[in-house]
Coordinates of C-alpha atoms in Angstrom, one line a residue:
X1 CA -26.0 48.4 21.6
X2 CA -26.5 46.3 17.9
X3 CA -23.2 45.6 16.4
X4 CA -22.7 46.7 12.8
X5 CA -23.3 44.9 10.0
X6 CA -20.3 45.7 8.7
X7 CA -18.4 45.0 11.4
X8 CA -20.3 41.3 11.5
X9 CA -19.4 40.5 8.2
X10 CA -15.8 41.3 7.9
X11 CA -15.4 39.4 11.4
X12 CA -17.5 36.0 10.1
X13 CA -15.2 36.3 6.8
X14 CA -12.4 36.2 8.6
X15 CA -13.5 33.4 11.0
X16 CA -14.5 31.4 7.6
X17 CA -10.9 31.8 6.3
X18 CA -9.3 30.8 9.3
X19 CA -11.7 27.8 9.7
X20 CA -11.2 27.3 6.4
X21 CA -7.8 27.1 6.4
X22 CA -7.2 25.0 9.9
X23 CA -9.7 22.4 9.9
X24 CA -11.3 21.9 6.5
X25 CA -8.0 22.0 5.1
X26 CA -6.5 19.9 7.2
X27 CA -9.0 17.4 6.1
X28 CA -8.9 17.7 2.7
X29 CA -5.2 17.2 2.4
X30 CA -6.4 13.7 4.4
X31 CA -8.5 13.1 1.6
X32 CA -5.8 13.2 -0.6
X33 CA -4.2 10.9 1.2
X34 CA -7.5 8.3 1.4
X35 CA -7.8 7.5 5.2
X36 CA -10.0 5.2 7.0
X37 CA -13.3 6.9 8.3
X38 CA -11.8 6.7 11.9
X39 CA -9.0 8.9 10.6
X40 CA -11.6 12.1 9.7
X41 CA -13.3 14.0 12.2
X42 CA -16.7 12.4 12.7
X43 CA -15.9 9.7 10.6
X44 CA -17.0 6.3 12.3
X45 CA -20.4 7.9 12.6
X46 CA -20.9 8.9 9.4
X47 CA -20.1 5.9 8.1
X48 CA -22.3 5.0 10.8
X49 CA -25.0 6.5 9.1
X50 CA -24.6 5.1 5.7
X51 CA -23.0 8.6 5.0
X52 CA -19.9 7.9 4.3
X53 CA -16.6 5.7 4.0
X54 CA -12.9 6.1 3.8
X55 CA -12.2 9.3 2.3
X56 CA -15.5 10.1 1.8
X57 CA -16.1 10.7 5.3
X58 CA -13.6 13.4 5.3
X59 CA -15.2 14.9 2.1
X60 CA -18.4 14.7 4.3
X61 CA -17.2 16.1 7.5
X62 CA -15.5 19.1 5.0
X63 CA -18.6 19.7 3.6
X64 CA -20.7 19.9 7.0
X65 CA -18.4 22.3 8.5
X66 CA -18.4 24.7 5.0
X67 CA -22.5 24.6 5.3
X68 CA -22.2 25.5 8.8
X69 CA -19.9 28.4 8.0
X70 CA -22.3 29.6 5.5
X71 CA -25.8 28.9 7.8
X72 CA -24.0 30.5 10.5
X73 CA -22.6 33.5 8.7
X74 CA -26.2 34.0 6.9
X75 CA -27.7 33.8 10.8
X76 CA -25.3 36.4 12.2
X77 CA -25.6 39.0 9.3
X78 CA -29.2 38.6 9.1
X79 CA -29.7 39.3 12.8
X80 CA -27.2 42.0 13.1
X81 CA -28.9 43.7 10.2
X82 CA -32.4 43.2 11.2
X83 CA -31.7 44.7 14.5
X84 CA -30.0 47.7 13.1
X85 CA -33.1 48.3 10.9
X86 CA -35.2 47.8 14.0
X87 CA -32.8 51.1 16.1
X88 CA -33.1 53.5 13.4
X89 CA -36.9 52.8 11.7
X90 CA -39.0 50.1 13.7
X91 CA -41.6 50.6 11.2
X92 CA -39.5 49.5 8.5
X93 CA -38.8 45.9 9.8
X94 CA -40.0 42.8 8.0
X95 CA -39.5 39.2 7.7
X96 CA -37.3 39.3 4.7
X97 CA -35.2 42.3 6.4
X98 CA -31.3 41.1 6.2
X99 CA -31.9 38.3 3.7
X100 CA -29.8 39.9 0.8
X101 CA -27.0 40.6 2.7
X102 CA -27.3 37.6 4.6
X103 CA -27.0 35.6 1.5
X104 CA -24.2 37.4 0.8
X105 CA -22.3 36.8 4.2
X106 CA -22.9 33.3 3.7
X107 CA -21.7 32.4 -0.2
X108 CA -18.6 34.5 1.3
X109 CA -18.1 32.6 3.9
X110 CA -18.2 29.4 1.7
X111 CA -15.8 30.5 -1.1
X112 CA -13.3 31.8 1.4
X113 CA -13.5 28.7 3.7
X114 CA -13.1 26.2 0.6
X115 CA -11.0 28.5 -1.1
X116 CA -8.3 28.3 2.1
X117 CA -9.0 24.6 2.4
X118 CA -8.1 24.4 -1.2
X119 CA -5.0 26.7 -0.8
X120 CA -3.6 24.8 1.7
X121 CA -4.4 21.1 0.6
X122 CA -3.5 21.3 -2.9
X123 CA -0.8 24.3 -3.0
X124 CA 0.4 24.6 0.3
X125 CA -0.1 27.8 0.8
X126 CA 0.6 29.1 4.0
X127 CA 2.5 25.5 5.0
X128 CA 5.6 26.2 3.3
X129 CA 4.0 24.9 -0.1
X130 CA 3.4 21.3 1.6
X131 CA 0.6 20.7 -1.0
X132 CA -0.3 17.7 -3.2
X133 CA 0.3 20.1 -6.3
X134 CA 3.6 19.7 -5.5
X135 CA 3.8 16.0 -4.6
X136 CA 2.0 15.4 -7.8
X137 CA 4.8 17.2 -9.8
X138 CA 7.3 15.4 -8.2
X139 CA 6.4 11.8 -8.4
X140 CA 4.9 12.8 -11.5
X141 CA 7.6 14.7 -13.7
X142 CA 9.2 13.9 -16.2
X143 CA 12.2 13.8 -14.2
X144 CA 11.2 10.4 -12.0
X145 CA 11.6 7.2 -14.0
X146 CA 8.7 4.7 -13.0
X147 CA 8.8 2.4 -15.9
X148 CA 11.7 1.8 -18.2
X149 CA 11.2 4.6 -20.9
X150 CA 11.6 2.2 -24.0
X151 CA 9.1 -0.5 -24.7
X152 CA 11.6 -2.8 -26.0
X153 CA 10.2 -4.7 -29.2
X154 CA 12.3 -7.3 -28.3
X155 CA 9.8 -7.7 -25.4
X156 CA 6.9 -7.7 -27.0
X157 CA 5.0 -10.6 -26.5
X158 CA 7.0 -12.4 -24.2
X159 CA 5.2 -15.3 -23.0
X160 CA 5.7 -18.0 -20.0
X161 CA 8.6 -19.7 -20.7
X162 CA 8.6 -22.3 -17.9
X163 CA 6.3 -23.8 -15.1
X164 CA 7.1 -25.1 -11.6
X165 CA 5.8 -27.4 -9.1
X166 CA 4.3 -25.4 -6.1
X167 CA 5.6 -27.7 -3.4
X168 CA 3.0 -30.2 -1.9
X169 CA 0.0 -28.5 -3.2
X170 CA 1.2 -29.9 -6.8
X171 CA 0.2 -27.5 -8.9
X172 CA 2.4 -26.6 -11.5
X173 CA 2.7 -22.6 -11.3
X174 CA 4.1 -20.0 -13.5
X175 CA 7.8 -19.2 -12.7
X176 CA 6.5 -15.1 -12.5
X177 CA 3.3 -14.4 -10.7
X178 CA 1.5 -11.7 -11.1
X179 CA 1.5 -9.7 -7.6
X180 CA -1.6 -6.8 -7.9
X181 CA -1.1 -5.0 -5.0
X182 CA -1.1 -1.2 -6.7
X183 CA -4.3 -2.2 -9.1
X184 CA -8.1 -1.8 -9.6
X185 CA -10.7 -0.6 -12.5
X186 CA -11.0 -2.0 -15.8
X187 CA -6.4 -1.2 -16.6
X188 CA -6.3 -3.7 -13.7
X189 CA -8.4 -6.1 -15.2
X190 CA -7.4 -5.8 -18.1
X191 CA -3.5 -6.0 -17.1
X192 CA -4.1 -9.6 -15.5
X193 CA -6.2 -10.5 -18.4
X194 CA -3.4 -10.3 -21.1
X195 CA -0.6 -11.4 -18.7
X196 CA -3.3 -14.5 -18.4
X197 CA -3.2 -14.8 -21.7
X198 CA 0.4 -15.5 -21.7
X199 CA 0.4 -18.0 -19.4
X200 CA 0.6 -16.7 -16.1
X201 CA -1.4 -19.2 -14.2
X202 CA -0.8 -17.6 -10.4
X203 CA -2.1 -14.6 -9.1
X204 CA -1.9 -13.1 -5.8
X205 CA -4.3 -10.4 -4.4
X206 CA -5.6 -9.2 -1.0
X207 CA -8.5 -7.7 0.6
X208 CA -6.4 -4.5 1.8
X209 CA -4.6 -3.8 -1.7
X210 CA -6.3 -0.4 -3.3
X211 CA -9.0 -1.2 -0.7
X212 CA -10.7 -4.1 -2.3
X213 CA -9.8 -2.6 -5.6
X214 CA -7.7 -5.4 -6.5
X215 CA -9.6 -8.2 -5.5
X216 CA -12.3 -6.8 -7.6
X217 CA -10.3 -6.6 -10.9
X218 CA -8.6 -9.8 -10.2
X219 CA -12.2 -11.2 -10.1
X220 CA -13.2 -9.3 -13.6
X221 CA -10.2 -10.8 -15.0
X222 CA -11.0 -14.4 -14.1
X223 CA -14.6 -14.7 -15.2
X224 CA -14.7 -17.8 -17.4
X225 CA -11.3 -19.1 -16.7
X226 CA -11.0 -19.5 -12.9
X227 CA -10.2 -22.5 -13.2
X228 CA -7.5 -21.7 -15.2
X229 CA -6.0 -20.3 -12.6
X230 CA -3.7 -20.5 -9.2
X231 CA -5.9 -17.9 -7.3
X232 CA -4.2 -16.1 -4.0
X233 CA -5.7 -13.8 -1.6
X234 CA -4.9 -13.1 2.4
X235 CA -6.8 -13.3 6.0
X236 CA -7.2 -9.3 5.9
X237 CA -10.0 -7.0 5.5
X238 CA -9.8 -3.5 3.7
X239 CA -8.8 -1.6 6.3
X240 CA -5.8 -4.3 6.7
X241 CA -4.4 -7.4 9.1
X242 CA -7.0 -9.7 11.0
X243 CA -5.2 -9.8 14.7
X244 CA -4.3 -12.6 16.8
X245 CA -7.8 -13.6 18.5
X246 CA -9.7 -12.0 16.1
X247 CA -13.4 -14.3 16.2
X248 CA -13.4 -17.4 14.2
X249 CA -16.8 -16.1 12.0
X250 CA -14.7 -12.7 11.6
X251 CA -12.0 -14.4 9.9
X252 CA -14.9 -16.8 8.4
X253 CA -17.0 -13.2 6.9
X254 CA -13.4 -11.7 5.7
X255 CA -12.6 -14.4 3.6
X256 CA -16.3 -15.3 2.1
X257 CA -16.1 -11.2 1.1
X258 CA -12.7 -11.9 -0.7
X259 CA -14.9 -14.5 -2.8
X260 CA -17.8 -12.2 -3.2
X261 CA -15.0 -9.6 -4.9
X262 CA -13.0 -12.1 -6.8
X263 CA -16.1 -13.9 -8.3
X264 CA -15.6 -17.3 -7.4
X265 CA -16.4 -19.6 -4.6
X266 CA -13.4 -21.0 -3.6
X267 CA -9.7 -19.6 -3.2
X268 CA -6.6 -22.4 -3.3
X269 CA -4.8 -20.3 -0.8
X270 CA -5.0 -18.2 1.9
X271 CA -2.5 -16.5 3.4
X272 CA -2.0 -15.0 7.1
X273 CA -0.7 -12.0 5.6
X274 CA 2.6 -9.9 6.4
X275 CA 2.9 -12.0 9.7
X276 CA 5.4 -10.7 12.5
X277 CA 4.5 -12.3 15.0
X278 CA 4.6 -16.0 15.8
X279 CA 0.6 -15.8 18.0
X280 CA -0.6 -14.1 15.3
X281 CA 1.0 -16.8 13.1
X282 CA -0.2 -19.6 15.2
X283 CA -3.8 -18.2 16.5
X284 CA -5.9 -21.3 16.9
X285 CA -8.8 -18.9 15.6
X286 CA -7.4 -18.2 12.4
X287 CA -6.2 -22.1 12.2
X288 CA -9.8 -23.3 13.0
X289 CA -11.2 -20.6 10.9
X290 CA -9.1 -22.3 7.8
X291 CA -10.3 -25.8 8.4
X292 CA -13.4 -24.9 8.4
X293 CA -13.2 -23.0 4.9
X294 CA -11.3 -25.7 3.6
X295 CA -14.2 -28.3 4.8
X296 CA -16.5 -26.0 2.7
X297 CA -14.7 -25.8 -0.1
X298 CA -14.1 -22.5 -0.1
X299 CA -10.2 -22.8 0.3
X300 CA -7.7 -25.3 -0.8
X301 CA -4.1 -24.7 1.0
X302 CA -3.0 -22.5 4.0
X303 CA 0.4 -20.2 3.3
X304 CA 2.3 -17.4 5.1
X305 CA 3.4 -14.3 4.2
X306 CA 6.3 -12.1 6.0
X307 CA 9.3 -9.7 5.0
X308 CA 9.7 -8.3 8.6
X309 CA 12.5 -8.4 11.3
X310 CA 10.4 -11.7 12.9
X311 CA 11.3 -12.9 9.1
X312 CA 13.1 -15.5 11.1
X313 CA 11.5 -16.7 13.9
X314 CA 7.9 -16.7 12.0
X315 CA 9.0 -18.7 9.2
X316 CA 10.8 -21.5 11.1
X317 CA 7.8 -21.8 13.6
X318 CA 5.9 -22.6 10.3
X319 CA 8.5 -25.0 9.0
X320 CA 8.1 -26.7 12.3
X321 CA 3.9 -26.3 12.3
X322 CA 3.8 -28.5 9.2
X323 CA 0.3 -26.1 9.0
X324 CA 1.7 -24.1 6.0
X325 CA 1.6 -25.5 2.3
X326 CA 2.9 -22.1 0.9
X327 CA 5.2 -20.0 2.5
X328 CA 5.8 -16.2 0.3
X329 CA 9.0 -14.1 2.2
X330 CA 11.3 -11.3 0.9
X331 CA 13.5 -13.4 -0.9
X332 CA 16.4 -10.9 -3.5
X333 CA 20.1 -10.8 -4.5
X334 CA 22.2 -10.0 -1.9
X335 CA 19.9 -11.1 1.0
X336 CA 21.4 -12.4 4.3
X337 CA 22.2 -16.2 4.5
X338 CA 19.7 -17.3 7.3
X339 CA 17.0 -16.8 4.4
X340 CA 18.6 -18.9 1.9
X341 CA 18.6 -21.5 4.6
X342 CA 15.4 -20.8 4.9
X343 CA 14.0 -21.6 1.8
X344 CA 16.2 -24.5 1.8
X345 CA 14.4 -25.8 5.0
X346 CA 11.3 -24.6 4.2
X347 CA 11.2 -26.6 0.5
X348 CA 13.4 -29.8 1.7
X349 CA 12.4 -30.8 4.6
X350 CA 8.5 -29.6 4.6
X351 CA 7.7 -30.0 0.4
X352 CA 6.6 -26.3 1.2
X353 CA 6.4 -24.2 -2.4
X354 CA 8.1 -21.4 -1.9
X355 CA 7.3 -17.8 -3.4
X356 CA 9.6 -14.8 -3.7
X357 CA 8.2 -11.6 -2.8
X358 CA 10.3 -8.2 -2.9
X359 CA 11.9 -9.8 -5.5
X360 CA 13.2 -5.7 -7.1
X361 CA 14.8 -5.2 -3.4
X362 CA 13.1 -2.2 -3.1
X363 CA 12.1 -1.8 -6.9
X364 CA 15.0 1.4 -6.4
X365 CA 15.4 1.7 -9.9
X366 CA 12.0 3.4 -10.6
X367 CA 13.3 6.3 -8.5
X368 CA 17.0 6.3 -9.2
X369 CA 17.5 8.9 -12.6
X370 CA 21.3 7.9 -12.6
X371 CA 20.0 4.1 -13.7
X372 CA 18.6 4.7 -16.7
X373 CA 21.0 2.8 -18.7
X374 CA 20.3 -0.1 -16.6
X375 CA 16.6 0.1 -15.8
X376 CA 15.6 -2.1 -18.6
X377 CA 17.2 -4.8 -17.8
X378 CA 17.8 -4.9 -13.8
X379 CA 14.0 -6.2 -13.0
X380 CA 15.0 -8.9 -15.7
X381 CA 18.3 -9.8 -13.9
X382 CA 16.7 -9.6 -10.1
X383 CA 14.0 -11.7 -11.2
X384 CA 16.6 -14.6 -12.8
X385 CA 18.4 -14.1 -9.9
X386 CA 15.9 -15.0 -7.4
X387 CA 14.7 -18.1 -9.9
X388 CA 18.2 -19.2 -10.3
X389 CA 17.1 -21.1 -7.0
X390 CA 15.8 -24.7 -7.3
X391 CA 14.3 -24.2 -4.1
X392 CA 11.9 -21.3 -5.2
X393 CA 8.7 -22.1 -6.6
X394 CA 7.9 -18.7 -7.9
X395 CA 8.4 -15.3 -7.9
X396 CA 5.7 -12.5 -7.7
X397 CA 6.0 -9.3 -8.6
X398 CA 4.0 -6.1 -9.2
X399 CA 2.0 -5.8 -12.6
X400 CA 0.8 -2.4 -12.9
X401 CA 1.6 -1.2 -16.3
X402 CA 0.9 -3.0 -19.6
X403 CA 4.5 -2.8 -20.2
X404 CA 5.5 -4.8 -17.2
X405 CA 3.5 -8.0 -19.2
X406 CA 6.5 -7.8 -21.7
X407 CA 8.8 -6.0 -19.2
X408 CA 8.6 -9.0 -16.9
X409 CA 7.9 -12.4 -18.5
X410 CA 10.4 -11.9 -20.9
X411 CA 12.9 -13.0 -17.9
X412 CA 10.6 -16.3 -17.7
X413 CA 12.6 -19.6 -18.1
X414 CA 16.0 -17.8 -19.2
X415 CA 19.1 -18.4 -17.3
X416 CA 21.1 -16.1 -14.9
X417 CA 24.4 -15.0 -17.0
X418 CA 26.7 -12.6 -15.9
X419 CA 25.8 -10.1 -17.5
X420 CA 22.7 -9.8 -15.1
X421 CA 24.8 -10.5 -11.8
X422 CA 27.3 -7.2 -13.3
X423 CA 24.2 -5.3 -13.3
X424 CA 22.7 -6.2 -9.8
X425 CA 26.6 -5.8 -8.8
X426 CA 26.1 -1.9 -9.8
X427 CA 22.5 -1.6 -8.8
X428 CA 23.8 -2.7 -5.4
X429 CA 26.6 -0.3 -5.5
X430 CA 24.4 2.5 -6.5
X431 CA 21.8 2.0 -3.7
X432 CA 24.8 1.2 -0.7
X433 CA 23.5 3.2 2.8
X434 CA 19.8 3.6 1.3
X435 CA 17.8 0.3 0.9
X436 CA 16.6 -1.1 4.2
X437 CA 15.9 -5.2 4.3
X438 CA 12.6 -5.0 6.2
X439 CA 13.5 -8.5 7.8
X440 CA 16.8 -7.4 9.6
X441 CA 15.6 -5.8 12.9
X442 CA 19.5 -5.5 14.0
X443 CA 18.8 -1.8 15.0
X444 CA 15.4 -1.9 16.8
X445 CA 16.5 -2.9 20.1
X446 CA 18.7 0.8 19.9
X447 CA 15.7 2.9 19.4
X448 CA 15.0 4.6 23.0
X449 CA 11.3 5.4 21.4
X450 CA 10.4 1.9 20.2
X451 CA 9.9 3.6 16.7
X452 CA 9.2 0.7 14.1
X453 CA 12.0 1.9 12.2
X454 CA 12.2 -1.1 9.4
X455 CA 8.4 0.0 8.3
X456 CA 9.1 3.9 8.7
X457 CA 12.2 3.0 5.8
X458 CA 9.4 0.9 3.7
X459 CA 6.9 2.8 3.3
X460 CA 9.1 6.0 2.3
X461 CA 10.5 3.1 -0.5
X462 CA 6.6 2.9 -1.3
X463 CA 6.5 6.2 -1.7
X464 CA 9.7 7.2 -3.6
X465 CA 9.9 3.8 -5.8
X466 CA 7.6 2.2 -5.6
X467 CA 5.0 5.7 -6.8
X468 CA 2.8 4.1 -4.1
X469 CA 2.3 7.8 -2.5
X470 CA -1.3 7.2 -0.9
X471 CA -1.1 3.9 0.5
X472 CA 2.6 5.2 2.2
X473 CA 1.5 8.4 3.8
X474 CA -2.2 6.0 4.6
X475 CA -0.2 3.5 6.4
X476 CA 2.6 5.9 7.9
X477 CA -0.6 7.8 9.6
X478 CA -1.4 4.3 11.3
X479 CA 1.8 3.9 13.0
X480 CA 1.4 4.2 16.8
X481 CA 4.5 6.4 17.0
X482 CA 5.8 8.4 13.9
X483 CA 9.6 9.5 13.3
X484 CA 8.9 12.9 14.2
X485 CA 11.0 11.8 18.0
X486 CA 14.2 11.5 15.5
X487 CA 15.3 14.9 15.0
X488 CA 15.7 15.9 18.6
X489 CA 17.1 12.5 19.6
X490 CA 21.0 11.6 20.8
X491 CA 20.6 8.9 17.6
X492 CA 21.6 5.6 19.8
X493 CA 21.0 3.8 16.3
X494 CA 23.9 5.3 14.6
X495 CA 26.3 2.9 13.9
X496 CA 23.9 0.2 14.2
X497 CA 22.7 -0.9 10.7
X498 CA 24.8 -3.3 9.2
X499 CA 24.9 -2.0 5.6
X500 CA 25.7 1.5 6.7
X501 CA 22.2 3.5 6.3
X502 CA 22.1 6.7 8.6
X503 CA 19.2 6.2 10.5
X504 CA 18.3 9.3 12.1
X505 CA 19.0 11.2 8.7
X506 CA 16.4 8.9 6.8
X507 CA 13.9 8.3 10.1
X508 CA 13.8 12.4 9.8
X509 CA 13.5 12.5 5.9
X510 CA 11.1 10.0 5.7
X511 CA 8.7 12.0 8.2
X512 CA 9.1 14.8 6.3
X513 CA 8.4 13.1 3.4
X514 CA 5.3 11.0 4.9
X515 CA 3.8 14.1 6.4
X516 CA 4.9 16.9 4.3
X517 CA 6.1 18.4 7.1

């Protein structure tokens, strides 16, 4: 017996909206975030095929599965109708029988099935209103403080004030560095060119910030004055850290890319880059990889880079390698004393220049509205804080408004005064329980699921501070286990972190947060 037409088209509607809403929508919200290909369904072999890459392979496999909705659905009605013109009139059957309504089926099927994709992606409809619409409005609003919100005039064309000697690779650096992690396109470029113009002679990039995007603008930027400049990049590729027996031509092809982006054909350093592990740090691959660069000409000075609970153990295995000319680690006020000592070690004994990364301590005061008052001046005071150091080289920082070119040099070559240490005093009171050092570790060992607990805290700071919303939720969906085991746990952590922060509270917050769940 031939099923009705009717009957076929409300059911393949339905089907499309469900479909829709499940798997395409599931995807798109993906997109938003901006995923490897081997996070998307399909995704490897798309990009395979030339198709597709990163996002775009989700945007692909979305689109493949909305065609297939609509083919199918056109198939179906077509059939269903041809055969129920065949029952009642044989005579009346032709080739074009079905068509219409088939058409119709299908451009049904599509605008319900990206219509729930949409729904659910964008407005979270039918996912308590988990939707980037509403992540958009708040990290967006008016309410949320990213930059100060007066462009002080006495900032205005704050320039380089002083220049110091980068340990034994002698070059006399900038005391603020311009850090592009968050920027690409021509604003990038265009940011680094006038904080160039300046005098910022250092810059420090990476394959795996905004997926080559910064490398790229970096290398805009520099065209006609490289040599003008202290140029930085890392062992990494876009989709992020080169592991510990990674082949020595890998390492060889990730770097020559790095030049290919930045313009140029050498680098003066190289970094092995957010290092936690002391074989990573010390793989004879990467090592012979670097001496063979450097035999080329293609890089100058080897350096380290780490701000993670190994913080310790890493950086005195370099201090004792005497491989590393630069070593960058989370260096702000209030840090613990074995990094001071650190630094000291690191600079004294070794000539090793060393750079301050993480220099805001969690750059808290783009997200905190209650610091207002102090906003304008507490990236100012953390940065003379951290330079109040002889032992620091540098300190690099995040340029990714035109503003922070004034903002930020304007604390170049001025001295620490108490005013500044009353306002890092309060910004220190007003963050108390919240603001994770990603180099502690103390409460790891506690953790009965071996969650990464000190990068689950991070990257909800990239996300709530830092506006780094993407890359956050991106690297969160990487982890190997997630912080979704924390709300049914017995919380062996509690009590464990030594500044007071409520683990399991924030672990559960922070997957919320990272997942929109």
């Amino acid at each position: 017996m031939a099923v009705a037409p009717r009957s076929v088209a409300i059911g393949w509607l339905a089907t499309a909206l469900v479909v829709g809403f499940a798997v395409v929508g599931s995807v798109l919200y993906d997109v938003f975030i901006g995923l490897d290909s081997s996070g998307y369904p399909l995704g490897p072999w798309l990009e395979g095929l030339g198709t597709a890459r990163g996002a775009g392979s989700g945007l692909a496999f979305a689109g493949i599965v909305i065609v297939l909705l609509m083919v199918i659905g056109f198939v179906l009605m077509r059939a269903a109708v041809r055969s129920r013109s065949a029952h009642l009139d044989p005579s009346r059957r032709t080739f074009l029988t079905g068509a219409a309504s088939g058409a119709g089926v299908a451009l049904g099927a599509g605008v319900l099935g990206a219509g729930a994709a949409v729904a659910r992606a964008a407005f979270g409809i039918g996912v308590e209103g988990r939707g980037w619409a509403q992540i958009g409005r708040g990290i967006s609003g008016p309410d949320v403080v990213k930059t100060h919100p007066e462009w002080k005039d006495a900032w205005r064309g704050a320039r380089v004030r002083k220049y110091r000697r980068l340990g034994r690779t002698n070059f006399a650096v900038s005391d603020i560095v311009v850090g592009s992690g968050p920027i690409k396109g021509e604003k990038g470029t265009r940011i680094v060119r006038e904080a160039l113009d300046r005098g910022v002679n250092y810059v420090d990039t990476s394959p795996d910030y905004s997926a080559s995007g910064s490398e790229q603008a970096v290398g805009e930027a520099l065209v006609g004055r490289r040599d003008e400049v202290f140029l930085a990049t890392k062992f990494c590729t876009p989709g992020g850290h080169l592991p510990p027996g990674t082949p020595v031509p890998h390492y060889k092809a990730a770097v020559e890319e790095s030049l290919r982006n930045l313009k140029t054909d050498y680098v003066d350093l190289i970094h092995i880059h957010s290092c936690d592990e002391v074989d990573r740090l010390m793989d004879p691959n990467a090592h012979e990889a670097f001496d063979r660069l450097k035999e080329e000409g293609k890089v100058r000075f080897l350096g380290v880079s780490t701000h993670t609970p190994n913080l310790v153990p890493v950086a005195n295995r370099a201090i004792e390698s005497d491989r590393f000319d630069v070593m960058m680690l989370a260096y702000h006020h209030g840090i613990w004393a074995p990094l001071g000592e650190i630094v000291e070690r690191a600079h004294r004994e070794r000539d090793i220049g060393v750079v301050a990364m993480k220099t805001l301590k969690g750059a808290k005061h783009h997200g905190l509205e209650g610091f207002r008052e102090e906003s304008d001046t507490y990236a100012q005071a953390a940065l003379k804080w951290v330079l109040s150091n002889p032992d620091v080289s540098c300190a690099v920082i995040s340029f990714f408004e035109d503003q922070h070119v004034d903002e930020y040099l304007f604390a170049s070559g001025r001295e620490l005064e108490p005013r500044d240490l009353a306002v890092l005093e309060k910004y220190d009171r007003s963050i108390l329980g919240s603001y994770c050092s990603p180099h502690c570790g103390v409460c790891l060992d506690r953790c009965p699921e071996g969650l990464a607990i000190h990068d689950v805290l991070r990257y909800r700071m990239y996300f709530e501070d830092y506006g780094w919303q993407k890359d956050a939720m991106q690297l969160y969906a990487r982890l190997e286990r997630t912080a979704s085991a924390c709300a049914g746990c017995r919380a062996p952590c509690l009590g464990s972190c030594p500044v007071g922060i409520p683990i399991q509270e924030r672990m559960t917050q922070a997957h919320e947060l990272l997942t929109l769940a």
